[in-house]
Structures are given as structure tokens and as C-alpha cells.
Amino acid sequence: MKALVVYDSVFGNTGKIAQAVGAALGAPVVRVGDVQAEQLSGLELLVVGSPTRQFNATPAMMAWLNGLA
């Protein structure tokens, strides 16, 4: 299964969780600002993680999610 874990982190805790999820899945883990379009091609599973601020994901994560086709 082709999977990818995309995350954003403010204090590093979400990054640690993303690394653990990626290790369990055997999937690459990429910070939201470093995702390349070709990494999304052919995915069967996309895991997205972000801390919440006022019940929303971080602005960087929201911008990335809103930009997905």
C-alpha cells in the first residue's frame, strides 16, 4: 500500500506522533511545507496530522488542504 504521512507541528509533539504513525505504516513522513506534488501520485492512504488552534488545523495545513484537487 502506498501511504504518506503529512503533518505540521508547532512545538514538535505532532511531529513525534507523525513519525510514530509513519514508522508503523512503513510510510514516508513529510512536513506540510515540504510535500512535493509527485509524492501524492498514486497514494492509497494519506494521513494528515496537525495541532489544533481554536478548533482548526494550523494555517499552513489549512492552506495545503484547501489547495488539494
PDB file of N, CA and C in Angstrom:
ATOM      1  N   MET A   1       0.846  -1.170   0.000  1.00  0.00           N
ATOM      2  CA  MET A   1       0.000   0.000   0.000  1.00  0.00           C
ATOM      3  C   MET A   1       0.895   1.238   0.000  1.00  0.00           C
ATOM      4  N   LYS A   2       0.621   2.157  -0.905  1.00  0.00           N
ATOM      5  CA  LYS A   2       1.392   3.392  -0.954  1.00  0.00           C
ATOM      6  C   LYS A   2       0.727   4.413  -0.028  1.00  0.00           C
ATOM      7  N   ALA A   3       1.444   4.810   1.010  1.00  0.00           N
ATOM      8  CA  ALA A   3       0.910   5.733   2.010  1.00  0.00           C
ATOM      9  C   ALA A   3       1.888   6.882   2.221  1.00  0.00           C
ATOM     10  N   LEU A   4       1.359   7.968   2.756  1.00  0.00           N
ATOM     11  CA  LEU A   4       2.162   9.146   3.075  1.00  0.00           C
ATOM     12  C   LEU A   4       1.574   9.795   4.312  1.00  0.00           C
ATOM     13  N   VAL A   5       2.442  10.233   5.213  1.00  0.00           N
ATOM     14  CA  VAL A   5       2.016  10.971   6.397  1.00  0.00           C
ATOM     15  C   VAL A   5       2.484  12.405   6.227  1.00  0.00           C
ATOM     16  N   VAL A   6       1.530  13.338   6.271  1.00  0.00           N
ATOM     17  CA  VAL A   6       1.816  14.765   6.153  1.00  0.00           C
ATOM     18  C   VAL A   6       1.409  15.414   7.469  1.00  0.00           C
ATOM     19  N   TYR A   7       2.294  16.236   8.018  1.00  0.00           N
ATOM     20  CA  TYR A   7       1.995  16.837   9.314  1.00  0.00           C
ATOM     21  C   TYR A   7       2.491  18.283   9.376  1.00  0.00           C
ATOM     22  N   ASP A   8       1.963  18.991  10.359  1.00  0.00           N
ATOM     23  CA  ASP A   8       2.508  20.278  10.750  1.00  0.00           C
ATOM     24  C   ASP A   8       2.633  20.221  12.263  1.00  0.00           C
ATOM     25  N   SER A   9       3.560  20.931  12.810  1.00  0.00           N
ATOM     26  CA  SER A   9       3.797  20.885  14.249  1.00  0.00           C
ATOM     27  C   SER A   9       4.256  22.251  14.729  1.00  0.00           C
ATOM     28  N   VAL A  10       3.791  22.631  15.897  1.00  0.00           N
ATOM     29  CA  VAL A  10       4.177  23.917  16.473  1.00  0.00           C
ATOM     30  C   VAL A  10       5.296  23.720  17.498  1.00  0.00           C
ATOM     31  N   PHE A  11       5.103  22.781  18.409  1.00  0.00           N
ATOM     32  CA  PHE A  11       6.088  22.550  19.465  1.00  0.00           C
ATOM     33  C   PHE A  11       6.835  21.221  19.314  1.00  0.00           C
ATOM     34  N   GLY A  12       6.540  20.475  18.241  1.00  0.00           N
ATOM     35  CA  GLY A  12       7.247  19.224  17.996  1.00  0.00           C
ATOM     36  C   GLY A  12       6.485  17.970  18.371  1.00  0.00           C
ATOM     37  N   ASN A  13       5.441  18.088  19.156  1.00  0.00           N
ATOM     38  CA  ASN A  13       4.712  16.897  19.605  1.00  0.00           C
ATOM     39  C   ASN A  13       3.975  16.205  18.458  1.00  0.00           C
ATOM     40  N   THR A  14       3.331  16.972  17.598  1.00  0.00           N
ATOM     41  CA  THR A  14       2.632  16.377  16.458  1.00  0.00           C
ATOM     42  C   THR A  14       3.642  15.712  15.521  1.00  0.00           C
ATOM     43  N   GLY A  15       4.812  16.282  15.401  1.00  0.00           N
ATOM     44  CA  GLY A  15       5.869  15.676  14.593  1.00  0.00           C
ATOM     45  C   GLY A  15       6.276  14.318  15.133  1.00  0.00           C
ATOM     46  N   LYS A  16       6.378  14.191  16.447  1.00  0.00           N
ATOM     47  CA  LYS A  16       6.727  12.904  17.065  1.00  0.00           C
ATOM     48  C   LYS A  16       5.650  11.861  16.788  1.00  0.00           C
ATOM     49  N   ILE A  17       4.398  12.262  16.882  1.00  0.00           N
ATOM     50  CA  ILE A  17       3.302  11.337  16.610  1.00  0.00           C
ATOM     51  C   ILE A  17       3.315  10.944  15.133  1.00  0.00           C
ATOM     52  N   ALA A  18       3.541  11.904  14.254  1.00  0.00           N
ATOM     53  CA  ALA A  18       3.603  11.617  12.821  1.00  0.00           C
ATOM     54  C   ALA A  18       4.709  10.614  12.516  1.00  0.00           C
ATOM     55  N   GLN A  19       5.858  10.768  13.143  1.00  0.00           N
ATOM     56  CA  GLN A  19       6.966   9.826  12.935  1.00  0.00           C
ATOM     57  C   GLN A  19       6.573   8.421  13.390  1.00  0.00           C
ATOM     58  N   ALA A  20       5.873   8.320  14.515  1.00  0.00           N
ATOM     59  CA  ALA A  20       5.446   7.008  15.015  1.00  0.00           C
ATOM     60  C   ALA A  20       4.428   6.371  14.074  1.00  0.00           C
ATOM     61  N   VAL A  21       3.484   7.153  13.565  1.00  0.00           N
ATOM     62  CA  VAL A  21       2.490   6.631  12.621  1.00  0.00           C
ATOM     63  C   VAL A  21       3.185   6.193  11.335  1.00  0.00           C
ATOM     64  N   GLY A  22       4.100   7.005  10.836  1.00  0.00           N
ATOM     65  CA  GLY A  22       4.840   6.653   9.631  1.00  0.00           C
ATOM     66  C   GLY A  22       5.636   5.375   9.805  1.00  0.00           C
ATOM     67  N   ALA A  23       6.271   5.222  10.958  1.00  0.00           N
ATOM     68  CA  ALA A  23       7.045   4.006  11.224  1.00  0.00           C
ATOM     69  C   ALA A  23       6.138   2.779  11.271  1.00  0.00           C
ATOM     70  N   ALA A  24       4.968   2.913  11.891  1.00  0.00           N
ATOM     71  CA  ALA A  24       4.030   1.796  11.977  1.00  0.00           C
ATOM     72  C   ALA A  24       3.499   1.397  10.601  1.00  0.00           C
ATOM     73  N   LEU A  25       3.312   2.382   9.727  1.00  0.00           N
ATOM     74  CA  LEU A  25       2.795   2.110   8.383  1.00  0.00           C
ATOM     75  C   LEU A  25       3.895   1.779   7.379  1.00  0.00           C
ATOM     76  N   GLY A  26       5.131   2.082   7.732  1.00  0.00           N
ATOM     77  CA  GLY A  26       6.223   1.944   6.778  1.00  0.00           C
ATOM     78  C   GLY A  26       6.112   2.985   5.680  1.00  0.00           C
ATOM     79  N   ALA A  27       5.647   4.169   6.068  1.00  0.00           N
ATOM     80  CA  ALA A  27       5.381   5.239   5.103  1.00  0.00           C
ATOM     81  C   ALA A  27       6.299   6.427   5.352  1.00  0.00           C
ATOM     82  N   PRO A  28       6.603   7.176   4.290  1.00  0.00           N
ATOM     83  CA  PRO A  28       7.372   8.404   4.486  1.00  0.00           C
ATOM     84  C   PRO A  28       6.569   9.426   5.283  1.00  0.00           C
ATOM     85  N   VAL A  29       7.287  10.266   6.006  1.00  0.00           N
ATOM     86  CA  VAL A  29       6.679  11.319   6.815  1.00  0.00           C
ATOM     87  C   VAL A  29       7.245  12.647   6.339  1.00  0.00           C
ATOM     88  N   VAL A  30       6.355  13.577   5.984  1.00  0.00           N
ATOM     89  CA  VAL A  30       6.787  14.837   5.392  1.00  0.00           C
ATOM     90  C   VAL A  30       6.063  15.989   6.071  1.00  0.00           C
ATOM     91  N   ARG A  31       6.818  17.014   6.437  1.00  0.00           N
ATOM     92  CA  ARG A  31       6.202  18.230   6.982  1.00  0.00           C
ATOM     93  C   ARG A  31       5.439  18.930   5.862  1.00  0.00           C
ATOM     94  N   VAL A  32       4.331  19.538   6.194  1.00  0.00           N
ATOM     95  CA  VAL A  32       3.422  20.091   5.192  1.00  0.00           C
ATOM     96  C   VAL A  32       4.107  21.040   4.209  1.00  0.00           C
ATOM     97  N   GLY A  33       5.052  21.828   4.623  1.00  0.00           N
ATOM     98  CA  GLY A  33       5.728  22.762   3.739  1.00  0.00           C
ATOM     99  C   GLY A  33       6.712  22.115   2.787  1.00  0.00           C
ATOM    100  N   ASP A  34       7.006  20.827   3.006  1.00  0.00           N
ATOM    101  CA  ASP A  34       7.991  20.119   2.194  1.00  0.00           C
ATOM    102  C   ASP A  34       7.383  19.086   1.246  1.00  0.00           C
ATOM    103  N   VAL A  35       6.065  18.983   1.208  1.00  0.00           N
ATOM    104  CA  VAL A  35       5.409  17.992   0.351  1.00  0.00           C
ATOM    105  C   VAL A  35       5.590  18.380  -1.115  1.00  0.00           C
ATOM    106  N   GLN A  36       5.999  17.404  -1.920  1.00  0.00           N
ATOM    107  CA  GLN A  36       6.137  17.582  -3.362  1.00  0.00           C
ATOM    108  C   GLN A  36       4.930  16.933  -4.042  1.00  0.00           C
ATOM    109  N   ALA A  37       4.446  17.538  -5.116  1.00  0.00           N
ATOM    110  CA  ALA A  37       3.255  17.046  -5.807  1.00  0.00           C
ATOM    111  C   ALA A  37       3.392  15.578  -6.214  1.00  0.00           C
ATOM    112  N   GLU A  38       4.576  15.177  -6.645  1.00  0.00           N
ATOM    113  CA  GLU A  38       4.759  13.789  -7.093  1.00  0.00           C
ATOM    114  C   GLU A  38       4.600  12.785  -5.954  1.00  0.00           C
ATOM    115  N   GLN A  39       4.767  13.220  -4.710  1.00  0.00           N
ATOM    116  CA  GLN A  39       4.589  12.318  -3.572  1.00  0.00           C
ATOM    117  C   GLN A  39       3.118  11.923  -3.392  1.00  0.00           C
ATOM    118  N   LEU A  40       2.205  12.703  -3.940  1.00  0.00           N
ATOM    119  CA  LEU A  40       0.777  12.436  -3.792  1.00  0.00           C
ATOM    120  C   LEU A  40       0.243  11.507  -4.872  1.00  0.00           C
ATOM    121  N   SER A  41       1.013  11.304  -5.922  1.00  0.00           N
ATOM    122  CA  SER A  41       0.573  10.486  -7.045  1.00  0.00           C
ATOM    123  C   SER A  41       0.457   9.019  -6.647  1.00  0.00           C
ATOM    124  N   GLY A  42      -0.693   8.431  -6.919  1.00  0.00           N
ATOM    125  CA  GLY A  42      -0.903   7.008  -6.678  1.00  0.00           C
ATOM    126  C   GLY A  42      -1.079   6.601  -5.236  1.00  0.00           C
ATOM    127  N   LEU A  43      -1.299   7.553  -4.349  1.00  0.00           N
ATOM    128  CA  LEU A  43      -1.473   7.202  -2.938  1.00  0.00           C
ATOM    129  C   LEU A  43      -2.745   6.391  -2.713  1.00  0.00           C
ATOM    130  N   GLU A  44      -2.628   5.425  -1.820  1.00  0.00           N
ATOM    131  CA  GLU A  44      -3.797   4.678  -1.373  1.00  0.00           C
ATOM    132  C   GLU A  44      -4.247   5.153   0.005  1.00  0.00           C
ATOM    133  N   LEU A  45      -3.319   5.776   0.739  1.00  0.00           N
ATOM    134  CA  LEU A  45      -3.638   6.267   2.073  1.00  0.00           C
ATOM    135  C   LEU A  45      -2.866   7.555   2.327  1.00  0.00           C
ATOM    136  N   LEU A  46      -3.575   8.587   2.721  1.00  0.00           N
ATOM    137  CA  LEU A  46      -2.961   9.854   3.115  1.00  0.00           C
ATOM    138  C   LEU A  46      -3.365  10.128   4.552  1.00  0.00           C
ATOM    139  N   VAL A  47      -2.372  10.207   5.433  1.00  0.00           N
ATOM    140  CA  VAL A  47      -2.614  10.513   6.840  1.00  0.00           C
ATOM    141  C   VAL A  47      -2.162  11.944   7.068  1.00  0.00           C
ATOM    142  N   VAL A  48      -3.056  12.756   7.638  1.00  0.00           N
ATOM    143  CA  VAL A  48      -2.775  14.171   7.857  1.00  0.00           C
ATOM    144  C   VAL A  48      -2.879  14.459   9.339  1.00  0.00           C
ATOM    145  N   GLY A  49      -1.869  15.141   9.897  1.00  0.00           N
ATOM    146  CA  GLY A  49      -1.887  15.489  11.314  1.00  0.00           C
ATOM    147  C   GLY A  49      -1.481  16.925  11.539  1.00  0.00           C
ATOM    148  N   SER A  50      -2.185  17.571  12.448  1.00  0.00           N
ATOM    149  CA  SER A  50      -1.895  18.962  12.778  1.00  0.00           C
ATOM    150  C   SER A  50      -2.380  19.248  14.182  1.00  0.00           C
ATOM    151  N   PRO A  51      -1.657  20.097  14.908  1.00  0.00           N
ATOM    152  CA  PRO A  51      -2.217  20.559  16.173  1.00  0.00           C
ATOM    153  C   PRO A  51      -3.413  21.453  15.862  1.00  0.00           C
ATOM    154  N   THR A  52      -4.275  21.598  16.819  1.00  0.00           N
ATOM    155  CA  THR A  52      -5.429  22.468  16.606  1.00  0.00           C
ATOM    156  C   THR A  52      -5.237  23.783  17.351  1.00  0.00           C
ATOM    157  N   ARG A  53      -5.669  24.818  16.705  1.00  0.00           N
ATOM    158  CA  ARG A  53      -5.662  26.162  17.271  1.00  0.00           C
ATOM    159  C   ARG A  53      -7.062  26.716  17.078  1.00  0.00           C
ATOM    160  N   GLN A  54      -7.750  26.956  18.160  1.00  0.00           N
ATOM    161  CA  GLN A  54      -9.126  27.441  18.104  1.00  0.00           C
ATOM    162  C   GLN A  54      -9.977  26.530  17.222  1.00  0.00           C
ATOM    163  N   PHE A  55      -9.842  25.226  17.423  1.00  0.00           N
ATOM    164  CA  PHE A  55     -10.616  24.192  16.744  1.00  0.00           C
ATOM    165  C   PHE A  55     -10.300  24.058  15.253  1.00  0.00           C
ATOM    166  N   ASN A  56      -9.174  24.571  14.794  1.00  0.00           N
ATOM    167  CA  ASN A  56      -8.746  24.461  13.405  1.00  0.00           C
ATOM    168  C   ASN A  56      -7.310  23.964  13.336  1.00  0.00           C
ATOM    169  N   ALA A  57      -6.978  23.378  12.197  1.00  0.00           N
ATOM    170  CA  ALA A  57      -5.589  23.000  11.946  1.00  0.00           C
ATOM    171  C   ALA A  57      -4.756  24.275  11.796  1.00  0.00           C
ATOM    172  N   THR A  58      -3.446  24.120  11.776  1.00  0.00           N
ATOM    173  CA  THR A  58      -2.579  25.291  11.604  1.00  0.00           C
ATOM    174  C   THR A  58      -2.866  25.957  10.260  1.00  0.00           C
ATOM    175  N   PRO A  59      -2.580  27.249  10.126  1.00  0.00           N
ATOM    176  CA  PRO A  59      -2.806  27.936   8.844  1.00  0.00           C
ATOM    177  C   PRO A  59      -2.073  27.267   7.671  1.00  0.00           C
ATOM    178  N   ALA A  60      -0.862  26.788   7.896  1.00  0.00           N
ATOM    179  CA  ALA A  60      -0.110  26.117   6.822  1.00  0.00           C
ATOM    180  C   ALA A  60      -0.824  24.846   6.376  1.00  0.00           C
ATOM    181  N   MET A  61      -1.326  24.078   7.323  1.00  0.00           N
ATOM    182  CA  MET A  61      -2.032  22.841   6.980  1.00  0.00           C
ATOM    183  C   MET A  61      -3.353  23.155   6.282  1.00  0.00           C
ATOM    184  N   MET A  62      -4.076  24.147   6.760  1.00  0.00           N
ATOM    185  CA  MET A  62      -5.345  24.505   6.131  1.00  0.00           C
ATOM    186  C   MET A  62      -5.123  24.965   4.693  1.00  0.00           C
ATOM    187  N   ALA A  63      -4.086  25.776   4.464  1.00  0.00           N
ATOM    188  CA  ALA A  63      -3.788  26.244   3.119  1.00  0.00           C
ATOM    189  C   ALA A  63      -3.451  25.059   2.212  1.00  0.00           C
ATOM    190  N   TRP A  64      -2.671  24.119   2.699  1.00  0.00           N
ATOM    191  CA  TRP A  64      -2.302  22.954   1.906  1.00  0.00           C
ATOM    192  C   TRP A  64      -3.525  22.104   1.590  1.00  0.00           C
ATOM    193  N   LEU A  65      -4.338  21.829   2.594  1.00  0.00           N
ATOM    194  CA  LEU A  65      -5.543  21.025   2.384  1.00  0.00           C
ATOM    195  C   LEU A  65      -6.489  21.697   1.397  1.00  0.00           C
ATOM    196  N   ASN A  66      -6.667  22.992   1.527  1.00  0.00           N
ATOM    197  CA  ASN A  66      -7.556  23.717   0.624  1.00  0.00           C
ATOM    198  C   ASN A  66      -7.033  23.757  -0.804  1.00  0.00           C
ATOM    199  N   GLY A  67      -5.725  23.567  -0.981  1.00  0.00           N
ATOM    200  CA  GLY A  67      -5.132  23.580  -2.302  1.00  0.00           C
ATOM    201  C   GLY A  67      -5.140  22.227  -3.010  1.00  0.00           C
ATOM    202  N   LEU A  68      -5.557  21.169  -2.305  1.00  0.00           N
ATOM    203  CA  LEU A  68      -5.617  19.842  -2.929  1.00  0.00           C
ATOM    204  C   LEU A  68      -6.751  19.779  -3.936  1.00  0.00           C
ATOM    205  N   ALA A  69      -6.521  19.068  -5.018  1.00  0.00           N
ATOM    206  CA  ALA A  69      -7.566  18.906  -6.038  1.00  0.00           C
ATOM    207  C   ALA A  69      -8.613  17.915  -5.568  1.00  0.00           C
TER     208      ALA A  69
END
